[in-house]
Amino acid sequence: MTDATTGPVAAEIAARLTAALAPQSLQVINDSAHHAGHMGDDGSGESHFTVVIESAAFAGQSRLARQRLVNQALGDLMAGTVHALAIRARAPGEPGAGAA
């Protein structure tokens, strides 16, 4: 179910999303190498991520509501540890679902 890029921050993102949203599929992609030397790069190699998640919790929810659910699940990680997060959230059965 979870295909997380190794590293403690990526692992924590995956753990929190799994606990809060019980995803059918989840990918945590570390994009930090693409942002080395840019604003928000803290040198840790784990500051920029993309999350591709499919969860029944998103059924009937708007895109904004889905992003809020993800951000709530990540809590304090979004306040400092993670500088940037791209979210692709779908409910099962939606176009693109199961492609994660």
N, CA, C and O atoms as a DFTB+ gen file, in Angstrom:
400 C
 N C O
     1  1       0.816      -1.189       0.000
     2  2       0.000       0.000       0.000
     3  2       0.858       1.250       0.000
     4  3       0.542       2.204      -0.711
     5  1       1.928       1.277       0.771
     6  2       2.727       2.493       0.881
     7  2       4.052       2.306       0.170
     8  3       4.762       1.324       0.386
     9  1       4.371       3.262      -0.677
    10  2       5.649       3.271      -1.362
    11  2       6.321       4.580      -0.984
    12  3       6.244       5.552      -1.736
    13  1       6.976       4.621       0.163
    14  2       7.558       5.856       0.669
    15  2       9.044       5.911       0.362
    16  3       9.772       4.933       0.529
    17  1       9.470       7.076      -0.090
    18  2      10.889       7.317      -0.257
    19  2      11.521       7.218       1.120
    20  3      10.970       7.732       2.093
    21  1      12.664       6.566       1.211
    22  2      13.300       6.397       2.506
    23  2      13.729       7.723       3.094
    24  3      13.966       8.694       2.375
    25  1      13.822       7.749       4.381
    26  2      14.194       8.943       5.128
    27  2      13.192       9.133       6.247
    28  3      12.024       8.772       6.097
    29  1      13.623       9.690       7.360
    30  2      12.740       9.796       8.517
    31  2      11.532      10.712       8.302
    32  3      10.459      10.433       8.837
    33  1      11.673      11.779       7.546
    34  2      10.533      12.674       7.327
    35  2       9.521      12.003       6.404
    36  3       8.320      12.044       6.670
    37  1       9.995      11.383       5.317
    38  2       9.106      10.667       4.409
    39  2       8.376       9.547       5.141
    40  3       7.182       9.339       4.928
    41  1       9.083       8.835       5.993
    42  2       8.465       7.758       6.767
    43  2       7.403       8.299       7.716
    44  3       6.351       7.683       7.888
    45  1       7.670       9.441       8.328
    46  2       6.694      10.051       9.242
    47  2       5.463      10.533       8.482
    48  3       4.342      10.388       8.968
    49  1       5.658      11.103       7.298
    50  2       4.527      11.514       6.465
    51  2       3.656      10.300       6.154
    52  3       2.437      10.347       6.320
    53  1       4.280       9.219       5.706
    54  2       3.544       7.999       5.369
    55  2       2.801       7.446       6.579
    56  3       1.644       7.040       6.462
    57  1       3.455       7.425       7.738
    58  2       2.828       6.885       8.947
    59  2       1.621       7.711       9.359
    60  3       0.576       7.156       9.700
    61  1       1.754       9.029       9.330
    62  2       0.644       9.891       9.743
    63  2      -0.537       9.802       8.779
    64  3      -1.690       9.760       9.211
    65  1      -0.255       9.773       7.482
    66  2      -1.346       9.675       6.509
    67  2      -2.029       8.318       6.586
    68  3      -3.248       8.230       6.444
    69  1      -1.264       7.273       6.808
    70  2      -1.838       5.937       6.944
    71  2      -2.746       5.859       8.165
    72  3      -3.844       5.307       8.092
    73  1      -2.292       6.409       9.283
    74  2      -3.093       6.376      10.516
    75  2      -4.365       7.204      10.396
    76  3      -5.418       6.793      10.884
    77  1      -4.280       8.353       9.759
    78  2      -5.424       9.268       9.717
    79  2      -6.414       8.968       8.603
    80  3      -7.615       9.175       8.776
    81  1      -5.929       8.480       7.455
    82  2      -6.790       8.386       6.278
    83  2      -6.951       6.977       5.709
    84  3      -7.685       6.791       4.739
    85  1      -6.291       5.998       6.284
    86  2      -6.388       4.599       5.841
    87  2      -6.395       4.489       4.317
    88  3      -7.357       3.979       3.742
    89  1      -5.346       4.957       3.662
    90  2      -5.364       4.976       2.195
    91  2      -5.296       3.593       1.568
    92  3      -4.679       2.674       2.106
    93  1      -5.955       3.467       0.402
    94  2      -5.841       2.243      -0.387
    95  2      -4.487       2.227      -1.095
    96  3      -3.902       1.167      -1.315
    97  1      -4.001       3.408      -1.444
    98  2      -2.655       3.516      -2.012
    99  2      -2.057       4.844      -1.571
   100  3      -2.765       5.828      -1.361
   101  1      -0.742       4.844      -1.438
   102  2      -0.036       6.027      -0.960
   103  2       1.386       6.013      -1.492
   104  3       2.096       5.014      -1.384
   105  1       1.789       7.136      -2.066
   106  2       3.181       7.338      -2.460
   107  2       3.636       8.636      -1.816
   108  3       2.940       9.649      -1.880
   109  1       4.792       8.602      -1.203
   110  2       5.435       9.805      -0.679
   111  2       6.720       9.950      -1.472
   112  3       7.636       9.136      -1.354
   113  1       6.775      11.002      -2.284
   114  2       7.897      11.207      -3.197
   115  2       8.720      12.393      -2.701
   116  3       8.197      13.494      -2.533
   117  1       9.984      12.164      -2.474
   118  2      10.872      13.216      -2.005
   119  2      11.376      14.007      -3.214
   120  3      12.151      13.500      -4.025
   121  1      10.923      15.252      -3.317
   122  2      11.307      16.140      -4.421
   123  2      12.437      17.085      -4.035
   124  3      12.778      17.977      -4.812
   125  1      13.015      16.917      -2.874
   126  2      13.966      17.882      -2.329
   127  2      15.182      18.115      -3.220
   128  3      15.686      19.235      -3.290
   129  1      15.654      17.087      -3.892
   130  2      16.841      17.241      -4.742
   131  2      16.611      18.259      -5.855
   132  3      17.553      18.900      -6.321
   133  1      15.358      18.404      -6.278
   134  2      15.028      19.363      -7.333
   135  2      15.039      20.804      -6.821
   136  3      14.994      21.748      -7.610
   137  1      15.098      20.965      -5.517
   138  2      15.016      22.297      -4.910
   139  2      16.267      22.659      -4.122
   140  3      16.260      23.628      -3.363
   141  1      17.330      21.898      -4.290
   142  2      18.577      22.163      -3.567
   143  2      19.050      23.592      -3.845
   144  3      19.139      24.021      -4.995
   145  1      19.346      24.303      -2.781
   146  2      19.829      25.667      -2.897
   147  2      18.740      26.706      -3.039
   148  3      19.028      27.903      -3.053
   149  1      17.486      26.271      -3.147
   150  2      16.361      27.199      -3.282
   151  2      15.801      27.569      -1.911
   152  3      16.181      26.979      -0.899
   153  1      14.910      28.534      -1.884
   154  2      14.219      28.924      -0.654
   155  2      13.543      27.692      -0.052
   156  3      12.898      26.917      -0.757
   157  1      13.698      27.530       1.231
   158  2      13.081      26.417       1.936
   159  2      13.943      25.178       2.012
   160  3      13.615      24.251       2.753
   161  1      15.030      25.133       1.273
   162  2      15.950      23.996       1.348
   163  2      16.770      24.141       2.624
   164  3      17.609      25.034       2.741
   165  1      16.516      23.254       3.573
   166  2      17.213      23.347       4.856
   167  2      18.470      22.487       4.903
   168  3      19.120      22.391       5.944
   169  1      18.814      21.864       3.786
   170  2      20.006      21.033       3.729
   171  2      19.799      19.613       4.204
   172  3      20.713      18.794       4.115
   173  1      18.614      19.303       4.707
   174  2      18.340      17.965       5.232
   175  2      18.097      16.946       4.130
   176  3      18.234      15.743       4.354
   177  1      17.736      17.417       2.942
   178  2      17.376      16.503       1.866
   179  2      15.952      16.009       1.985
   180  3      15.525      15.150       1.214
   181  1      15.202      16.550       2.955
   182  2      13.801      16.158       3.146
   183  2      12.967      17.389       3.500
   184  3      12.527      17.549       4.638
   185  1      12.761      18.246       2.515
   186  2      11.991      19.461       2.755
   187  2      10.855      19.654       1.757
   188  3       9.915      20.398       2.038
   189  1      10.918      19.002       0.599
   190  2       9.925      19.158      -0.463
   191  2       9.416      17.765      -0.857
   192  3      10.204      16.864      -1.148
   193  1       8.090      17.605      -0.862
   194  2       7.497      16.292      -1.134
   195  2       6.280      16.401      -2.037
   196  3       5.638      17.447      -2.128
   197  1       5.981      15.291      -2.702
   198  2       4.705      15.093      -3.383
   199  2       4.059      13.882      -2.744
   200  3       4.713      12.862      -2.528
   201  1       2.766      13.996      -2.439
   202  2       1.994      12.887      -1.897
   203  2       0.923      12.524      -2.923
   204  3       0.157      13.383      -3.359
   205  1       0.874      11.261      -3.301
   206  2      -0.168      10.734      -4.173
   207  2      -0.939       9.737      -3.317
   208  3      -0.411       8.698      -2.920
   209  1      -2.197      10.073      -3.040
   210  2      -2.955       9.285      -2.076
   211  2      -4.362       8.998      -2.588
   212  3      -5.023       9.868      -3.156
   213  1      -4.804       7.772      -2.377
   214  2      -6.170       7.359      -2.688
   215  2      -6.800       6.856      -1.393
   216  3      -6.294       5.926      -0.766
   217  1      -7.904       7.479      -1.003
   218  2      -8.553       7.108       0.250
   219  2     -10.066       7.326       0.154
   220  3     -10.528       8.285      -0.464
   221  1     -10.819       6.432       0.769
   222  2     -12.272       6.580       0.835
   223  2     -12.654       7.838       1.616
   224  3     -13.763       8.349       1.462
   225  1     -11.747       8.338       2.452
   226  2     -12.028       9.557       3.222
   227  2     -12.243      10.763       2.313
   228  3     -12.807      11.766       2.751
   229  1     -11.809      10.688       1.063
   230  2     -11.941      11.805       0.137
   231  2     -13.244      11.783      -0.661
   232  3     -13.545      12.740      -1.373
   233  1     -14.016      10.705      -0.551
   234  2     -15.260      10.594      -1.318
   235  2     -16.188      11.767      -0.983
   236  3     -16.458      12.047       0.185
   237  1     -16.660      12.434      -2.014
   238  2     -17.586      13.545      -1.841
   239  2     -16.952      14.840      -1.371
   240  3     -17.651      15.829      -1.151
   241  1     -15.628      14.849      -1.214
   242  2     -14.920      16.033      -0.720
   243  2     -14.373      16.848      -1.888
   244  3     -13.963      16.290      -2.907
   245  1     -14.369      18.166      -1.732
   246  2     -13.763      19.039      -2.728
   247  2     -12.240      18.899      -2.672
   248  3     -11.688      18.326      -1.733
   249  1     -11.582      19.430      -3.690
   250  2     -10.122      19.400      -3.715
   251  2      -9.547      20.102      -2.485
   252  3      -8.607      19.604      -1.866
   253  1     -10.107      21.245      -2.137
   254  2      -9.633      21.987      -0.969
   255  2      -9.838      21.193       0.315
   256  3      -8.954      21.162       1.171
   257  1     -10.988      20.557       0.459
   258  2     -11.259      19.753       1.656
   259  2     -10.279      18.588       1.762
   260  3      -9.843      18.239       2.859
   261  1      -9.938      17.995       0.639
   262  2      -8.976      16.893       0.630
   263  2      -7.601      17.377       1.078
   264  3      -6.926      16.714       1.865
   265  1      -7.192      18.536       0.572
   266  2      -5.902      19.091       0.971
   267  2      -5.890      19.408       2.456
   268  3      -4.882      19.199       3.131
   269  1      -7.002      19.909       2.965
   270  2      -7.084      20.198       4.402
   271  2      -6.971      18.924       5.231
   272  3      -6.322      18.924       6.278
   273  1      -7.596      17.837       4.775
   274  2      -7.486      16.564       5.499
   275  2      -6.040      16.088       5.559
   276  3      -5.575      15.628       6.603
   277  1      -5.329      16.198       4.439
   278  2      -3.925      15.791       4.405
   279  2      -3.110      16.678       5.335
   280  3      -2.319      16.177       6.135
   281  1      -3.296      17.988       5.238
   282  2      -2.541      18.917       6.087
   283  2      -2.833      18.694       7.569
   284  3      -1.923      18.767       8.395
   285  1      -4.089      18.424       7.912
   286  2      -4.431      18.135       9.312
   287  2      -3.727      16.874       9.786
   288  3      -3.230      16.826      10.911
   289  1      -3.682      15.861       8.944
   290  2      -3.027      14.604       9.321
   291  2      -1.532      14.813       9.566
   292  3      -0.937      14.160      10.423
   293  1      -0.939      15.722       8.811
   294  2       0.504      15.963       8.952
   295  2       0.831      16.922      10.081
   296  3       1.961      16.944      10.569
   297  1      -0.145      17.714      10.500
   298  2       0.002      18.574      11.675
   299  2       1.270      19.403      11.685
   300  3       1.532      20.166      10.755
   301  1       2.054      19.251      12.734
   302  2       3.233      20.080      12.967
   303  2       4.335      19.905      11.913
   304  3       5.216      20.759      11.806
   305  1       4.302      18.823      11.141
   306  2       5.304      18.671      10.077
   307  2       5.176      19.808       9.068
   308  3       6.167      20.252       8.488
   309  1       3.944      20.273       8.867
   310  2       3.711      21.335       7.889
   311  2       4.108      22.706       8.433
   312  3       4.250      23.660       7.667
   313  1       4.285      22.807       9.726
   314  2       4.634      24.095      10.342
   315  2       6.126      24.378      10.301
   316  3       6.546      25.499      10.587
   317  1       6.933      23.389       9.953
   318  2       8.364      23.662       9.974
   319  2       9.209      22.680       9.203
   320  3      10.061      23.086       8.413
   321  1       8.995      21.401       9.411
   322  2       9.853      20.385       8.809
   323  2       9.686      20.317       7.292
   324  3      10.672      20.241       6.559
   325  1       8.438      20.345       6.826
   326  2       8.141      20.261       5.397
   327  2       7.922      21.673       4.863
   328  3       7.029      22.387       5.319
   329  1       8.740      22.067       3.899
   330  2       8.612      23.408       3.319
   331  2       7.549      23.446       2.225
   332  3       6.798      24.417       2.120
   333  1       7.482      22.390       1.407
   334  2       6.544      22.361       0.288
   335  2       5.974      20.961       0.136
   336  3       6.687      19.965       0.259
   337  1       4.661      20.904      -0.137
   338  2       3.980      19.627      -0.307
   339  2       2.986      19.744      -1.449
   340  3       2.059      20.551      -1.391
   341  1       3.176      18.937      -2.489
   342  2       2.205      18.826      -3.572
   343  2       1.316      17.631      -3.236
   344  3       1.808      16.567      -2.860
   345  1       0.002      17.816      -3.374
   346  2      -0.945      16.775      -2.987
   347  2      -1.791      16.382      -4.192
   348  3      -2.407      17.231      -4.836
   349  1      -1.812      15.087      -4.485
   350  2      -2.723      14.533      -5.485
   351  2      -3.588      13.517      -4.752
   352  3      -3.165      12.389      -4.500
   353  1      -4.803      13.933      -4.413
   354  2      -5.691      13.119      -3.577
   355  2      -6.934      12.723      -4.363
   356  3      -7.592      13.566      -4.972
   357  1      -7.245      11.434      -4.342
   358  2      -8.414      10.906      -5.038
   359  2      -9.153       9.907      -4.164
   360  3      -8.573       9.282      -3.277
   361  1     -10.433       9.771      -4.431
   362  2     -11.234       8.730      -3.810
   363  2     -11.225       7.501      -4.731
   364  3     -11.044       7.646      -5.940
   365  1     -11.415       6.307      -4.183
   366  2     -11.468       5.110      -5.029
   367  2     -12.558       5.257      -6.093
   368  3     -13.654       5.748      -5.824
   369  1     -12.228       4.822      -7.292
   370  2     -13.184       4.864      -8.396
   371  2     -13.146       6.137      -9.209
   372  3     -13.772       6.202     -10.267
   373  1     -12.438       7.146      -8.755
   374  2     -12.309       8.381      -9.506
   375  2     -11.269       8.208     -10.605
   376  3     -10.385       7.360     -10.488
   377  1     -11.364       9.007     -11.680
   378  2     -10.336       8.932     -12.719
   379  2      -8.949       9.120     -12.118
   380  3      -8.716      10.048     -11.343
   381  1      -8.038       8.235     -12.480
   382  2      -6.694       8.298     -11.958
   383  2      -6.520       7.537     -10.658
   384  3      -5.392       7.340     -10.207
   385  1      -7.619       7.104     -10.043
   386  2      -7.519       6.347      -8.792
   387  2      -6.870       5.001      -9.088
   388  3      -7.101       4.392     -10.133
   389  1      -6.064       4.560      -8.152
   390  2      -5.363       3.295      -8.304
   391  2      -4.083       3.419      -9.111
   392  3      -3.349       2.445      -9.281
   393  1      -3.817       4.628      -9.611
   394  2      -2.609       4.832     -10.411
   395  2      -1.400       5.145      -9.557
   396  3      -0.284       5.243     -10.068
   397  1      -1.609       5.301      -8.264
   398  2      -0.501       5.677      -7.367
   399  2       0.474       4.549      -7.214
   400  3       1.466       4.684      -6.499
